[in-house]
Short mmCIF file of C-alpha atoms and ligand atoms in Angstrom, two decimals:
data_model
loop_
_atom_site.label_atom_id
_atom_site.label_comp_id
_atom_site.label_asym_id
_atom_site.label_seq_id
_atom_site.Cartn_x
_atom_site.Cartn_y
_atom_site.Cartn_z
CA MET A 1 0.00 0.00 0.00
CA ALA A 2 1.34 3.47 -0.90
CA LYS A 3 2.43 5.57 2.08
CA ALA A 4 -0.08 8.31 2.96
CA LYS A 5 1.08 11.78 1.96
CA GLU A 6 1.56 14.46 4.60
CA LEU A 7 -0.63 17.39 3.59
CA LEU A 8 -0.76 20.79 5.29
CA ILE A 9 -3.74 23.13 4.98
CA VAL A 10 -3.05 26.66 6.20
CA GLY A 11 -6.19 28.37 7.49
CA ALA A 12 -8.98 26.89 9.63
CA GLY A 13 -11.57 29.23 8.15
CA LEU A 14 -14.41 28.09 5.93
CA THR A 15 -12.33 27.16 2.88
CA GLY A 16 -9.65 25.35 4.88
CA SER A 17 -12.10 23.38 7.04
CA LEU A 18 -14.30 22.45 4.07
CA THR A 19 -11.27 21.38 2.03
CA ALA A 20 -10.02 19.21 4.91
CA SER A 21 -13.45 17.62 5.21
CA LEU A 22 -13.93 17.00 1.46
CA LEU A 23 -10.40 15.56 1.12
CA SER A 24 -10.99 13.20 4.05
CA ARG A 25 -14.02 11.79 2.17
CA SER A 26 -12.14 11.49 -1.12
CA SER A 27 -9.79 8.82 -2.45
CA VAL A 28 -6.74 10.85 -1.38
CA GLN A 29 -4.51 8.91 1.00
CA ALA A 30 -3.23 11.72 3.17
CA ASN A 31 -2.62 12.67 6.76
CA ILE A 32 -4.04 16.16 6.97
CA THR A 33 -2.64 18.80 9.28
CA VAL A 34 -4.22 22.26 9.62
CA TRP A 35 -2.40 25.33 10.91
CA ASP A 36 -4.11 28.55 11.89
CA LYS A 37 -2.56 31.59 13.49
CA ALA A 38 -5.72 32.29 15.51
CA ARG A 39 -6.72 30.77 18.85
CA GLY A 40 -9.67 28.94 17.30
CA CYS A 41 -11.29 28.08 14.01
CA GLY A 42 -13.59 30.15 11.81
CA GLY A 43 -11.46 32.89 10.26
CA ARG A 44 -14.05 35.36 8.97
CA PHE A 45 -16.78 32.92 10.07
CA THR A 46 -15.98 33.98 13.62
CA THR A 47 -18.10 34.17 16.74
CA SER A 48 -17.29 36.24 19.84
CA TYR A 49 -18.48 35.57 23.36
CA SER A 50 -19.26 37.95 26.20
CA ASP A 51 -16.53 38.02 28.85
CA ASN A 52 -19.17 37.92 31.58
CA ASP A 53 -21.68 35.45 30.13
CA ARG A 54 -20.69 32.67 27.67
CA SER A 55 -24.34 32.18 26.66
CA LEU A 56 -24.14 35.55 24.87
CA HIS A 57 -22.41 35.28 21.53
CA VAL A 58 -22.36 37.26 18.34
CA ASP A 59 -21.16 36.58 14.77
CA MET A 60 -18.56 39.25 14.03
CA GLY A 61 -17.88 38.41 10.36
CA ALA A 62 -20.23 36.40 8.15
CA GLN A 63 -23.83 36.82 9.27
CA TYR A 64 -25.87 34.27 7.40
CA LEU A 65 -25.56 31.75 4.58
CA THR A 66 -27.56 32.37 1.46
CA ARG A 67 -28.55 29.33 -0.54
CA CYS A 68 -29.17 30.31 -4.14
CA LEU A 69 -31.80 27.86 -5.26
CA GLU A 70 -31.28 28.52 -8.97
CA THR A 71 -27.89 26.82 -8.87
CA SER A 72 -28.65 24.16 -6.29
CA GLU A 73 -28.45 21.09 -8.54
CA ASN A 74 -24.86 20.40 -7.44
CA LYS A 75 -24.75 17.15 -5.46
CA VAL A 76 -21.82 18.03 -3.18
CA LYS A 77 -23.41 21.37 -2.35
CA ASN A 78 -26.79 19.72 -1.63
CA ASP A 79 -25.09 17.12 0.56
CA VAL A 80 -23.21 19.81 2.52
CA TYR A 81 -26.42 21.74 3.24
CA LYS A 82 -28.24 18.51 4.18
CA GLU A 83 -25.41 17.48 6.51
CA LEU A 84 -25.40 20.88 8.25
CA LEU A 85 -29.19 20.98 8.56
CA ASP A 86 -29.46 17.36 9.78
CA ALA A 87 -26.84 18.06 12.46
CA SER A 88 -28.69 21.30 13.45
CA ILE A 89 -25.49 23.25 12.73
CA LEU A 90 -27.68 25.38 10.45
CA THR A 91 -31.24 26.56 10.94
CA PRO A 92 -33.34 28.94 8.85
CA PHE A 93 -32.83 32.66 9.49
CA GLN A 94 -35.64 33.90 11.73
CA GLY A 95 -37.42 37.23 11.29
CA MET A 96 -37.03 40.03 8.80
CA ILE A 97 -33.94 41.40 7.03
CA GLU A 98 -34.84 45.04 6.42
CA GLY A 99 -33.37 46.59 3.26
CA SER A 100 -32.18 43.25 1.87
CA LYS A 101 -31.41 43.13 -1.84
CA HIS A 102 -31.53 39.32 -1.99
CA SER A 103 -33.90 37.55 -4.38
CA HIS A 104 -37.09 36.05 -2.92
CA ASN A 105 -35.85 32.64 -4.09
CA ASP A 106 -32.81 32.82 -1.83
CA LYS A 107 -32.95 31.00 1.50
CA HIS A 108 -30.95 32.31 4.44
CA TYR A 109 -29.54 30.15 7.22
CA VAL A 110 -27.82 30.89 10.51
CA ALA A 111 -25.77 28.80 12.92
CA PRO A 112 -27.46 28.57 16.36
CA LYS A 113 -24.06 28.02 18.02
CA GLY A 114 -22.38 30.76 16.00
CA MET A 115 -20.86 30.76 12.52
CA SER A 116 -17.55 29.32 13.73
CA SER A 117 -19.42 26.10 14.65
CA ILE A 118 -19.72 25.40 10.89
CA CYS A 119 -15.94 25.31 10.54
CA ARG A 120 -15.61 23.31 13.78
CA HIS A 121 -18.05 20.74 12.34
CA PHE A 122 -16.01 20.25 9.16
CA LEU A 123 -12.69 20.09 11.02
CA ASP A 124 -14.07 17.48 13.42
CA HIS A 125 -15.32 15.40 10.49
CA SER A 126 -11.99 15.63 8.67
CA LYS A 127 -10.10 14.11 11.61
CA ALA A 128 -7.26 16.47 10.69
CA SER A 129 -4.65 17.35 13.27
CA VAL A 130 -5.40 21.02 13.92
CA GLN A 131 -2.74 23.34 15.36
CA PHE A 132 -3.96 26.73 16.50
CA LYS A 133 -1.71 29.70 17.30
CA ARG A 134 0.58 28.46 14.54
CA CYS A 135 1.32 31.28 12.11
CA LEU A 136 2.95 30.26 8.84
CA LYS A 137 5.90 32.54 8.17
CA SER A 138 7.78 30.98 5.27
CA VAL A 139 7.34 28.34 2.58
CA SER A 140 10.26 26.84 0.68
CA ILE A 141 10.29 24.14 -1.96
CA ASN A 142 13.17 21.75 -1.53
CA GLY A 143 13.80 18.37 -3.20
CA GLY A 144 10.17 17.62 -4.05
CA ARG A 145 8.90 18.50 -0.59
CA VAL A 146 7.76 21.70 1.03
CA LEU A 147 9.32 23.18 4.14
CA CYS A 148 6.90 25.23 6.22
CA ALA A 149 8.20 27.41 9.04
CA ALA A 150 5.99 28.99 11.67
CA GLU A 151 6.60 32.31 13.43
CA SER A 152 7.29 30.35 16.63
CA GLY A 153 10.36 28.78 14.95
CA ILE A 154 8.75 25.36 14.40
CA GLU A 155 9.62 23.86 10.99
CA GLU A 156 7.89 20.91 9.35
CA ILE A 157 8.21 19.20 6.00
CA PHE A 158 5.12 18.20 3.99
CA ASP A 159 4.39 16.45 0.68
CA GLY A 160 1.78 19.03 -0.26
CA LEU A 161 0.42 22.39 0.88
CA ILE A 162 -2.94 24.16 0.50
CA LEU A 163 -2.95 27.87 1.35
CA THR A 164 -6.34 29.43 2.15
CA LEU A 165 -5.28 32.82 3.52
CA PRO A 166 -6.39 36.00 1.76
CA ALA A 167 -4.02 36.91 -1.10
CA PRO A 168 -2.55 40.02 0.65
CA GLN A 169 -1.56 37.81 3.60
CA LEU A 170 -0.24 35.09 1.31
CA LEU A 171 2.02 37.65 -0.36
CA GLN A 172 3.68 38.34 3.01
CA LEU A 173 5.09 34.79 3.17
CA GLN A 174 8.86 34.45 3.13
CA GLY A 175 10.85 31.59 1.55
CA ASN A 176 11.38 30.63 -2.08
CA LEU A 177 7.74 29.83 -2.99
CA LEU A 178 6.97 33.36 -4.16
CA SER A 179 10.45 34.37 -5.26
CA SER A 180 11.02 31.80 -8.03
CA ARG A 181 10.89 33.00 -11.64
CA ALA A 182 8.04 30.52 -12.31
CA ALA A 183 5.89 32.31 -9.72
CA THR A 184 6.22 35.80 -11.29
CA ASP A 185 2.81 35.78 -13.04
CA ILE A 186 1.04 34.25 -10.07
CA VAL A 187 2.55 36.86 -7.71
CA SER A 188 1.46 39.62 -10.08
CA ASN A 189 -2.10 38.23 -10.18
CA LEU A 190 -2.15 37.78 -6.38
CA SER A 191 -1.12 41.42 -6.03
CA SER A 192 -4.15 42.49 -8.05
CA VAL A 193 -6.58 40.92 -5.52
CA LYS A 194 -8.26 43.67 -3.49
CA TYR A 195 -10.31 43.42 -0.31
CA SER A 196 -12.69 45.87 1.33
CA SER A 197 -12.16 46.82 4.99
CA ARG A 198 -14.72 47.43 7.71
CA TYR A 199 -15.21 47.31 11.47
CA ALA A 200 -17.51 45.03 13.44
CA LEU A 201 -18.83 46.06 16.85
CA GLY A 202 -20.45 43.44 19.08
CA LEU A 203 -22.62 44.68 21.97
CA PHE A 204 -23.67 42.27 24.71
CA TYR A 205 -26.67 42.93 26.99
CA ASN A 206 -27.18 40.78 30.04
CA ALA A 207 -30.53 39.49 31.28
CA GLU A 208 -31.01 42.31 33.84
CA THR A 209 -30.50 45.01 31.20
CA VAL A 210 -32.93 43.33 28.80
CA HIS A 211 -35.44 42.85 31.60
CA SER A 212 -35.29 46.51 32.65
CA SER A 213 -35.86 47.96 29.11
CA PRO A 214 -37.87 45.29 27.25
CA GLY A 215 -39.16 47.65 24.52
CA MET A 216 -35.62 48.31 23.28
CA PHE A 217 -35.01 44.64 22.59
CA ASP A 218 -38.33 43.96 20.90
CA SER A 219 -37.20 44.82 17.39
CA PRO A 220 -39.37 44.44 14.21
CA TRP A 221 -36.23 43.40 12.29
CA SER A 222 -33.70 40.70 13.08
CA ALA A 223 -31.19 42.32 10.75
CA LYS A 224 -31.18 45.49 8.72
CA TYR A 225 -29.08 47.16 6.03
CA CYS A 226 -28.79 50.85 6.95
CA ASP A 227 -28.76 53.87 4.69
CA HIS A 228 -26.10 55.63 6.79
CA PRO A 229 -22.58 56.82 5.89
CA VAL A 230 -20.91 54.91 8.74
CA ILE A 231 -23.23 52.13 9.86
CA ARG A 232 -24.04 49.67 7.08
CA TYR A 233 -25.66 46.72 8.85
CA MET A 234 -27.08 45.76 12.23
CA SER A 235 -28.36 42.47 13.58
CA TRP A 236 -29.94 41.27 16.79
CA ASP A 237 -28.15 37.97 16.87
CA GLN A 238 -30.53 36.19 19.24
CA LEU A 239 -33.47 37.18 17.01
CA LYS A 240 -31.93 35.94 13.77
CA ARG A 241 -31.36 32.58 15.47
CA GLY A 242 -34.80 32.56 17.09
CA ALA A 243 -33.01 31.89 20.39
CA GLU A 244 -34.92 32.15 23.68
CA THR A 245 -32.05 33.73 25.62
CA PRO A 246 -32.58 36.08 28.58
CA GLY A 247 -29.82 38.37 27.25
CA ALA A 248 -29.32 39.98 23.85
CA THR A 249 -26.49 40.74 21.40
CA LEU A 250 -26.33 43.46 18.77
CA LEU A 251 -23.89 43.34 15.87
CA VAL A 252 -22.95 46.48 13.99
CA HIS A 253 -20.93 46.50 10.74
CA THR A 254 -19.55 49.75 9.43
CA SER A 255 -19.60 50.87 5.82
CA VAL A 256 -16.53 50.14 3.69
CA PRO A 257 -15.67 53.87 3.13
CA PHE A 258 -15.57 54.35 6.91
CA GLY A 259 -13.55 51.14 7.34
CA ILE A 260 -10.97 52.26 4.78
CA LYS A 261 -10.76 55.83 6.10
CA GLN A 262 -10.30 54.71 9.72
CA LEU A 263 -8.20 51.61 8.98
CA ASN A 264 -5.23 52.79 11.02
CA THR A 265 -7.09 54.81 13.66
CA ASP A 266 -6.74 53.76 17.29
CA LYS A 267 -9.39 51.09 17.95
CA ASP A 268 -10.63 52.68 21.19
CA GLN A 269 -11.25 55.89 19.30
CA VAL A 270 -13.21 54.06 16.58
CA LYS A 271 -15.20 52.20 19.22
CA GLY A 272 -16.12 55.48 20.93
CA GLN A 273 -17.31 56.99 17.63
CA LEU A 274 -19.39 53.92 16.78
CA LEU A 275 -21.00 53.70 20.23
CA GLU A 276 -22.04 57.34 19.87
CA MET A 277 -23.55 56.74 16.43
CA VAL A 278 -25.41 53.61 17.50
CA GLY A 279 -26.79 55.62 20.43
CA GLU A 280 -28.04 58.31 17.99
CA MET A 281 -29.63 55.71 15.69
CA MET A 282 -31.29 53.83 18.56
CA PRO A 283 -32.16 56.42 21.23
CA GLY A 284 -32.77 54.86 24.62
CA LEU A 285 -30.54 51.83 23.98
CA PRO A 286 -29.05 50.99 27.38
CA GLN A 287 -25.33 50.63 27.95
CA SER A 288 -24.08 47.15 27.06
CA SER A 289 -22.55 44.92 29.72
CA HIS A 290 -19.67 44.11 27.37
CA SER A 291 -18.56 45.29 23.94
CA TYR A 292 -15.96 44.15 21.43
CA LEU A 293 -14.57 45.83 18.31
CA LEU A 294 -12.95 43.92 15.47
CA ARG A 295 -11.09 45.51 12.58
CA TRP A 296 -11.57 43.54 9.36
CA ARG A 297 -8.57 44.69 7.32
CA TYR A 298 -9.44 41.99 4.77
CA SER A 299 -13.22 41.87 4.84
CA GLN A 300 -14.72 40.84 1.49
CA VAL A 301 -13.09 40.47 -1.90
CA GLN A 302 -13.63 43.39 -4.26
CA ASP A 303 -11.28 42.30 -7.07
CA LYS A 304 -10.75 38.55 -7.32
CA PHE A 305 -7.74 36.74 -8.72
CA PRO A 306 -8.11 37.24 -12.51
CA GLY A 307 -9.96 34.53 -14.44
CA LEU A 308 -12.61 32.10 -13.39
CA HIS A 309 -10.36 29.89 -11.27
CA ASP A 310 -11.27 28.81 -7.76
CA PHE A 311 -7.63 28.00 -7.01
CA VAL A 312 -4.16 28.35 -8.48
CA VAL A 313 -1.39 25.76 -8.60
CA MET A 314 1.77 27.46 -7.33
CA SER A 315 3.97 24.37 -7.60
CA GLN A 316 3.32 20.99 -9.26
CA ASP A 317 5.96 18.95 -7.45
CA PRO A 318 5.53 19.19 -4.55
CA LEU A 319 1.92 20.27 -4.97
CA VAL A 320 1.23 23.74 -3.58
CA VAL A 321 -2.24 25.15 -4.19
CA ALA A 322 -3.67 28.52 -3.15
CA THR A 323 -7.43 28.81 -2.81
CA GLY A 324 -10.10 30.62 -0.76
CA ASP A 325 -12.30 33.60 -1.38
CA SER A 326 -9.48 35.57 -3.08
CA PHE A 327 -10.16 33.22 -6.00
CA SER A 328 -13.86 32.39 -5.72
CA GLY A 329 -15.51 35.42 -4.08
CA SER A 330 -16.66 36.15 -0.56
CA ASN A 331 -19.55 34.02 0.60
CA PHE A 332 -20.35 30.49 1.77
CA GLU A 333 -21.24 29.05 -1.62
CA ASN A 334 -18.17 30.54 -3.31
CA CYS A 335 -15.87 29.14 -0.60
CA LEU A 336 -17.63 25.78 -0.88
CA ARG A 337 -16.99 25.80 -4.63
CA ALA A 338 -13.33 26.70 -4.04
CA ALA A 339 -12.98 23.83 -1.56
CA MET A 340 -14.80 21.42 -3.88
CA HIS A 341 -12.67 22.24 -6.93
CA THR A 342 -9.44 22.21 -4.91
CA SER A 343 -10.15 18.82 -3.35
CA GLU A 344 -11.31 17.36 -6.71
CA PHE A 345 -8.08 18.57 -8.32
CA ILE A 346 -5.95 17.02 -5.57
CA ALA A 347 -7.87 13.74 -5.75
CA GLN A 348 -7.34 13.41 -9.55
C1 LIG B 1 -17.76 41.61 7.93
C2 LIG B 1 -17.99 40.42 7.04
C3 LIG B 1 -19.28 40.02 6.72
C4 LIG B 1 -19.49 38.92 5.89
N1 LIG B 1 -20.77 38.49 5.68
C5 LIG B 1 -20.98 37.31 5.04
C6 LIG B 1 -22.27 36.72 5.03
O1 LIG B 1 -23.22 37.23 5.63
N2 LIG B 1 -22.41 35.54 4.38
C7 LIG B 1 -21.36 34.90 3.77
O2 LIG B 1 -21.57 33.81 3.20
N3 LIG B 1 -20.12 35.43 3.79
C8 LIG B 1 -19.90 36.61 4.42
N4 LIG B 1 -18.63 37.13 4.51
C9 LIG B 1 -17.56 36.51 3.72
C10 LIG B 1 -17.02 35.23 4.36
O3 LIG B 1 -16.86 35.43 5.73
C11 LIG B 1 -15.68 34.89 3.72
O4 LIG B 1 -15.80 34.84 2.32
C12 LIG B 1 -15.19 33.51 4.20
O5 LIG B 1 -15.27 33.41 5.59
C13 LIG B 1 -13.75 33.32 3.73
O6 LIG B 1 -13.27 32.10 4.22
P1 LIG B 1 -11.78 31.64 3.93
O7 LIG B 1 -11.60 30.37 4.65
O8 LIG B 1 -11.53 31.66 2.46
O9 LIG B 1 -10.86 32.80 4.54
P2 LIG B 1 -10.67 33.18 6.10
O10 LIG B 1 -11.93 33.04 6.83
O11 LIG B 1 -9.99 34.50 6.11
O12 LIG B 1 -9.68 32.05 6.63
C14 LIG B 1 -8.29 32.17 6.48
C15 LIG B 1 -7.66 31.66 7.76
O13 LIG B 1 -6.24 31.73 7.61
C16 LIG B 1 -5.69 32.11 8.83
N5 LIG B 1 -4.38 32.69 8.53
C17 LIG B 1 -4.08 33.86 7.88
N6 LIG B 1 -2.76 34.01 7.77
C18 LIG B 1 -2.20 32.92 8.37
C19 LIG B 1 -0.85 32.49 8.57
N7 LIG B 1 0.20 33.21 8.13
N8 LIG B 1 -0.63 31.33 9.22
C20 LIG B 1 -1.67 30.58 9.68
N9 LIG B 1 -2.97 30.94 9.51
C21 LIG B 1 -3.22 32.09 8.85
C22 LIG B 1 -6.66 33.10 9.42
O14 LIG B 1 -6.52 33.17 10.84
C23 LIG B 1 -7.99 32.50 8.99
O15 LIG B 1 -8.54 31.66 9.99
C24 LIG B 1 -18.39 38.21 5.35
C25 LIG B 1 -17.08 38.60 5.69
C26 LIG B 1 -16.88 39.68 6.55
C27 LIG B 1 -15.49 40.01 6.97
#
């Protein structure tokens, strides 16, 4: 029997976790390792918890999954939705999305345990060895294998590598992967990938606060797109999940122009400005028991990698593939397609 290949996936976000899961179900004989620089999985499918009450959580990046029924004949895609729905990882979005531009045929889903639970589900199913707080610093091709070095100084050699980080972060990697003459065109195309930037503010309200001002938390919308220069989107996370929690969580996303303009501003200053604006938009909103601000430097892809490719092969031997939303576009179905095409290519 052929020896299983050692395969590293960098990124435990949606693309990385889906790719690990799809590969583990394929004919590929590989031991899969996943590295992520963060403390947990999810990437931009991330969920934050209140410091004071773990039952209060809020999705800071992706908000809901939109299933486009017109293109739903794909078997893998149907199976993935079925698996997530059967395991109650996904449930239908509850309530109204005010100002939504989605088609009436689109179905929206949320994750009752938070969006990161989707990635956790796929990682668990893949049986990959997942290493958090491991930040890839350099990639070098050497004698048909790939040497990956982490910021911590750890070095490991793999037979193949799948990179799922956003292109601007991929371009920061050291080593000979990006510096070879063969990579010139790929590096130039990676440099053309552009992301938007925005801030996410999560506000947590404990049971006493909700109890003392019930009217404030009785919203007609679960989520709403705002016609405001700074605040683009708001969501009552417990409402969109239909959760019967005594507390409440409000998510606020800023507009992209604000995100870009304030990209390097002190975060406390940005938080202060946003709290003031939310207060003006929702007079009477009590003070939250906990709040958290996240800067999304790489939020959603504006200019994808040129061409209609969901991945690019950076080296044939050893195999190094870059994929993720830089190639496919920023949403669940695009990342699923990227993971599907990447794993099919590797399994060929
Ligand atoms: C504010 C916001 C709202 C959004 N709303 C929606 C929505 O409602 N619906 C939807 O479908 N999509 C939405 N998206 C888009 C969606 O979140 C992304 O397209 C998707 O999560 C991208 O997944 P990914 O795995 O390709 O990348 P990522 O999630 O970015 O995963 C890459 C991973 O790589 C890790 N990483 C980076 N560099 C290194 C390194 N050097 N070493 C090790 N690890 C590294 C990161 O920590 C990260 O976990 C939203 C995104 C944002 C930011």
